[in-house]
Coordinates of C-alpha atoms in Angstrom, one line a residue:
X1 CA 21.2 11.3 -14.9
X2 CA 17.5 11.9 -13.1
X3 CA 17.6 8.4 -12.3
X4 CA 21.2 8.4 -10.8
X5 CA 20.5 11.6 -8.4
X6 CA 17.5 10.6 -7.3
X7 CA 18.6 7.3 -6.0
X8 CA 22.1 9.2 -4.6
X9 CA 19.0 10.7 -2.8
X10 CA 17.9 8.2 -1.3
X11 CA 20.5 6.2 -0.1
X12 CA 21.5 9.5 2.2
X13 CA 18.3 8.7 4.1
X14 CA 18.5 7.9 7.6
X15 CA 17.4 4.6 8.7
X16 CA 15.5 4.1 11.6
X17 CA 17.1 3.1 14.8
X18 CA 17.9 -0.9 14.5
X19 CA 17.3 -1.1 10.9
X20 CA 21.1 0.3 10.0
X21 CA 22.1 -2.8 8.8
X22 CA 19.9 -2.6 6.0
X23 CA 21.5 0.4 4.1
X24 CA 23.5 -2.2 2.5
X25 CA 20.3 -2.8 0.0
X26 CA 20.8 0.5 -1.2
X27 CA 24.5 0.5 -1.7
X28 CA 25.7 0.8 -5.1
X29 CA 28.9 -0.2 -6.6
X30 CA 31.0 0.0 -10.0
X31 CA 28.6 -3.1 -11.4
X32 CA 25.6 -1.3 -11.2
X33 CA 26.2 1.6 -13.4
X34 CA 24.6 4.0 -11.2
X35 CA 21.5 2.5 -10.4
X36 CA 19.7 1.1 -7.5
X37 CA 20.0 -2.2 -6.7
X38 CA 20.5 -3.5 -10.4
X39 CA 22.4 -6.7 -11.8
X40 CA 24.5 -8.4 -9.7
X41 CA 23.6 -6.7 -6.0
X42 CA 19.6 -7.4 -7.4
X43 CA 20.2 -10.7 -8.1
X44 CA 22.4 -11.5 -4.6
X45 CA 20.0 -9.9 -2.4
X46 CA 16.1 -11.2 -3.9
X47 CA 16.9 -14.2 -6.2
X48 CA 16.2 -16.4 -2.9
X49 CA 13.4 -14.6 -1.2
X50 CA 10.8 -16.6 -1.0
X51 CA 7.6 -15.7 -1.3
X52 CA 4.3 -17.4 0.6
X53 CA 1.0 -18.9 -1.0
X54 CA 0.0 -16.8 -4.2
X55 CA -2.5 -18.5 -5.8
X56 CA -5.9 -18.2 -6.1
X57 CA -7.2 -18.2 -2.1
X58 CA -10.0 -20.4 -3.0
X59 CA -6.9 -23.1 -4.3
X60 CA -4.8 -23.0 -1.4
X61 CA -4.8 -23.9 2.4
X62 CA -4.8 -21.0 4.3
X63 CA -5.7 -22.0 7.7
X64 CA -3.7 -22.0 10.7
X65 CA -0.3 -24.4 10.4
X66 CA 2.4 -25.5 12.5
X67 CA 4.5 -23.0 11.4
X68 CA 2.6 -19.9 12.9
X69 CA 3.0 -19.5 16.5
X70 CA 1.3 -17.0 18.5
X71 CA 3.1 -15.5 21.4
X72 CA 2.0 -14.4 24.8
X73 CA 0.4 -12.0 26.2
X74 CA -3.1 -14.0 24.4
X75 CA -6.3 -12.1 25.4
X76 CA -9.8 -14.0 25.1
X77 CA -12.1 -11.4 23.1
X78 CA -15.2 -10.8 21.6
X79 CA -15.5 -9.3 18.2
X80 CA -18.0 -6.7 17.9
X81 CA -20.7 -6.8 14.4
X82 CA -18.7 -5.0 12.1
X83 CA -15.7 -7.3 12.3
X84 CA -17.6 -10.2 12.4
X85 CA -19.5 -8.9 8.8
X86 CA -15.6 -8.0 7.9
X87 CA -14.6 -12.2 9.0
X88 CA -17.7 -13.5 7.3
X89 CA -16.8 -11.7 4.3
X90 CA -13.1 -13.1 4.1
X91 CA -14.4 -16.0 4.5
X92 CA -16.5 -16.1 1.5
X93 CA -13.5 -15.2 -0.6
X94 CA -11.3 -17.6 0.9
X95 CA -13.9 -20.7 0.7
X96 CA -15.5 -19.8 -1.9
X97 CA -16.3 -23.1 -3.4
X98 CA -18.0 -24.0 0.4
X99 CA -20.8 -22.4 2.4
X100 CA -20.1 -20.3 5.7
X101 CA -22.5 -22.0 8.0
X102 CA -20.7 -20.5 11.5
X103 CA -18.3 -17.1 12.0
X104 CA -17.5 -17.6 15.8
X105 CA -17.8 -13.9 17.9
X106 CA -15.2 -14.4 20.1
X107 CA -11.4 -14.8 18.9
X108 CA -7.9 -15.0 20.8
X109 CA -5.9 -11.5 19.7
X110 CA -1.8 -11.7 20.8
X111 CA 0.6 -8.7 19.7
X112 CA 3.3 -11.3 18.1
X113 CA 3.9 -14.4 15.8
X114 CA 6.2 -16.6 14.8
X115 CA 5.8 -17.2 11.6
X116 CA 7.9 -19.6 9.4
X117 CA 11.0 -18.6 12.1
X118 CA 10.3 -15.1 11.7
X119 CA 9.1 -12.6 14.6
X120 CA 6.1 -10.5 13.4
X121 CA 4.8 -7.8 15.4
X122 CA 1.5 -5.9 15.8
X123 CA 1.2 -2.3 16.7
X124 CA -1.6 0.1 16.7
X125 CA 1.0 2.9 17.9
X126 CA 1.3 4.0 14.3
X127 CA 4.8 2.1 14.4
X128 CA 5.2 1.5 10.7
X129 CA 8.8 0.3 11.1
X130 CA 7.8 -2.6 13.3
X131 CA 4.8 -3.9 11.6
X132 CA 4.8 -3.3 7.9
X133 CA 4.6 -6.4 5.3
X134 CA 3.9 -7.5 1.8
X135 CA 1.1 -9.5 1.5
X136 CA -1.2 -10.2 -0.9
X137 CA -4.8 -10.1 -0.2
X138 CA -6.3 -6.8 -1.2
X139 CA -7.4 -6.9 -4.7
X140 CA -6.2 -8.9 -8.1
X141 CA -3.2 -6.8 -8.9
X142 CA -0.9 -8.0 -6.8
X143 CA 1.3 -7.5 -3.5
X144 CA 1.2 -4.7 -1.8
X145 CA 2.2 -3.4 1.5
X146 CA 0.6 -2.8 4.8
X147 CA 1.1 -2.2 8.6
X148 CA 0.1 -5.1 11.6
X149 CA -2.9 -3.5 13.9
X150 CA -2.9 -6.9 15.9
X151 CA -3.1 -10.5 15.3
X152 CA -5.9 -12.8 16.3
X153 CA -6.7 -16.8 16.0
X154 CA -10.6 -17.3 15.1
X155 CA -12.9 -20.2 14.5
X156 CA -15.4 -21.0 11.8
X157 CA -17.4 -23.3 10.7
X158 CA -17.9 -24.1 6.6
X159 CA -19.7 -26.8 4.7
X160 CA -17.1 -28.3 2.6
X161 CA -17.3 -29.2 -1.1
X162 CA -17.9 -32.8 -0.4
X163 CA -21.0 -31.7 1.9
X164 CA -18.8 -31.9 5.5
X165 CA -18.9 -29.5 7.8
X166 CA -15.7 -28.5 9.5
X167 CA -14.5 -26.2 12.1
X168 CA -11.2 -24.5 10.7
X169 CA -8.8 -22.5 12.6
X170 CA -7.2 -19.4 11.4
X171 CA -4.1 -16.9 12.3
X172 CA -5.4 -13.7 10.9
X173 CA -3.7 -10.0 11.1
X174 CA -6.3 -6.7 11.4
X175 CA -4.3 -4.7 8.8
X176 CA -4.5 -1.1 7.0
X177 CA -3.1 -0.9 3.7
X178 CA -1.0 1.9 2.5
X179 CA -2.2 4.3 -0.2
X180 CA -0.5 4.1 -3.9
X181 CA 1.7 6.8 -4.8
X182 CA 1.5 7.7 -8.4
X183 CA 5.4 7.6 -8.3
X184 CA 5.4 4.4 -7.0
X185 CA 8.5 3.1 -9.7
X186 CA 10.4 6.2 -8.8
X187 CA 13.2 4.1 -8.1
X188 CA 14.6 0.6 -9.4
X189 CA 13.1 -2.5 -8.2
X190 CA 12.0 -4.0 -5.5
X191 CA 11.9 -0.3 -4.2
X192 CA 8.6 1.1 -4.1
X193 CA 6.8 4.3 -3.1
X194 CA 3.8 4.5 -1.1
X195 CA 1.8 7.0 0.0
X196 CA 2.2 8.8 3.6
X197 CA -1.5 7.8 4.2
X198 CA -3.5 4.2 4.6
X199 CA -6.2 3.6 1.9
X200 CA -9.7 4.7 2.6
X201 CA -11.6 2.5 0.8
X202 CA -10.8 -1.3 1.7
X203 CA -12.4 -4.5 0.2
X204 CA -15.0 -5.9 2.7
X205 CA -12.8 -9.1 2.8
X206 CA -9.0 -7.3 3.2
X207 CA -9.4 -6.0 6.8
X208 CA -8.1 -8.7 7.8
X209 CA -5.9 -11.2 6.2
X210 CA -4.5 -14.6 6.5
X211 CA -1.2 -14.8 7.6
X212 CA -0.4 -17.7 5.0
X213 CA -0.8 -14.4 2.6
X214 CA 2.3 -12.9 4.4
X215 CA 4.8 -12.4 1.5
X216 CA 8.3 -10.7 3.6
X217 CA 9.0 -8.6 5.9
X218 CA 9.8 -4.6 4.8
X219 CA 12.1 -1.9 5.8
X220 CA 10.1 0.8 5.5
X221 CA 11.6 4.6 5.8
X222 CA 9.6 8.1 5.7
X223 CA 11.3 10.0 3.2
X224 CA 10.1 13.3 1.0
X225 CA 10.2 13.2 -2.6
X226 CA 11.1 16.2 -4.6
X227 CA 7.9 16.6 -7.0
X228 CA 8.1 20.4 -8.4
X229 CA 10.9 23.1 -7.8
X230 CA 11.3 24.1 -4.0
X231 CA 8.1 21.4 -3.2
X232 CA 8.6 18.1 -1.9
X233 CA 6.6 15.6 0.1
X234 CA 6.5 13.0 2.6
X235 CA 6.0 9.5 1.2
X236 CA 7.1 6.2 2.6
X237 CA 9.9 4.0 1.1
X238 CA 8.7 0.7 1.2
X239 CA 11.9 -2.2 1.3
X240 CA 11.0 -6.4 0.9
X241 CA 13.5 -8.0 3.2
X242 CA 15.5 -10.7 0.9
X243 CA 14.2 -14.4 3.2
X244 CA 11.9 -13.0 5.6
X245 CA 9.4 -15.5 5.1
X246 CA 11.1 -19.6 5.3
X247 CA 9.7 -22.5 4.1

């Protein structure tokens, strides 16, 4: 009966302005037996969502592809210390079985991509609507959401397993990562709670992250979560959109 209220609850919230359509993931009907997106509507909705590269980043090509467009407005920019540190760092995860001889200071930075047919946009207005995706970069345990600060296309230079050097391109995305919420399974699957702050402490490598990494696009809606009598707080829904990322 908890269960069933709460997520009565939460398909009374309002969706932002554009997003409307999207309610529909939250409807429930006679074959669900009161909860959120169980059985049949779960299994219409996700069972084709496709999700991007996911295995071990030193096994899989993550550099830039025809499939990842940047859009104009493209700025020429330099990259100050710290983010270079930050690049050279994601590098070493992502080739980790080569050498980093070169990370290049300057870089391209554009507000949009298309990516795989999809539009991806970059804000660093605190629009969390616009910009939040799955990806999976951070640590080991798995996917986990975050908002676009801006994309950028950057050079570098590693020595290869077979001794070559190569210049690689990459389409990376300056992220911040949302916080966990300890009631992050309040609701049923793929619905998830995250917290109405970005994590503090970040891996040196998950600043930024490879858009092969991209896993679907989210609705994402502020909501507050009932945690004691007469207390609540602000938290974010986080919603995977069923085939936001193609093949």
């Amino acid at each position: 009966m908890r269960k069933f209220l709460r997520e009565k609850q939460l398909m009374r919230t309002v969706f932002p302005e554009g997003m409307e359509e999207f309610q529909q993931l939250l409807d429930c009907d006679g074959r669900q037996k009161g909860t959120l997106l169980e059985t049949s509507v779960q299994l219409q909705l996700f069972s084709t969502m496709i999700e991007s590269e996911t295995g071990s980043p030193a096994e899989v090509n993550l550099s830039k592809t025809k499939t990842q467009v940047a859009l104009p407005p493209i700025k020429r920019d330099a990259l100050d210390d710290t983010d270079v540190r930050r690049l050279q760092n994601m590098y070493e995860t992502m080739y980790a079985a080569g050498r980093i001889l070169h990370v290049s200071s300057f870089c391209d930075k554009f507000k949009h991509l298309l990516y795989k047919g999809y539009r991806y946009t970059a804000d660093s207005a605190n629009n969390q609507q616009a910009s939040t995706v799955i990806a999976q970069w951070f640590d080991d345990s798995g996917s986990r959401p975050a908002i676009i600060r801006e994309f950028l296309q950057h050079d570098v230079v590693v020595k290869m397993e077979n001794g070559k050097s190569q210049r690689i391109t990459h389409i990376l995305a300056l992220v911040e990562w949302y916080a966990r919420h300890p009631q992050c399974n309040r609701y049923s699957k793929p619905v998830e709670v995250w917290a109405n702050h970005f994590e503090s402490v970040i891996p040196e490598h998950a600043y930024y992250v490879p858009v092969g990494r991209f896993q679907s696009n989210c609705v994402s809606v502020r909501f507050q979560v009932p945690l004691m009598r007469h207390q609540q707080q602000k938290v974010y829904v986080i919603i995977p959109l069923p085939n936001s990322v193609r093949v």
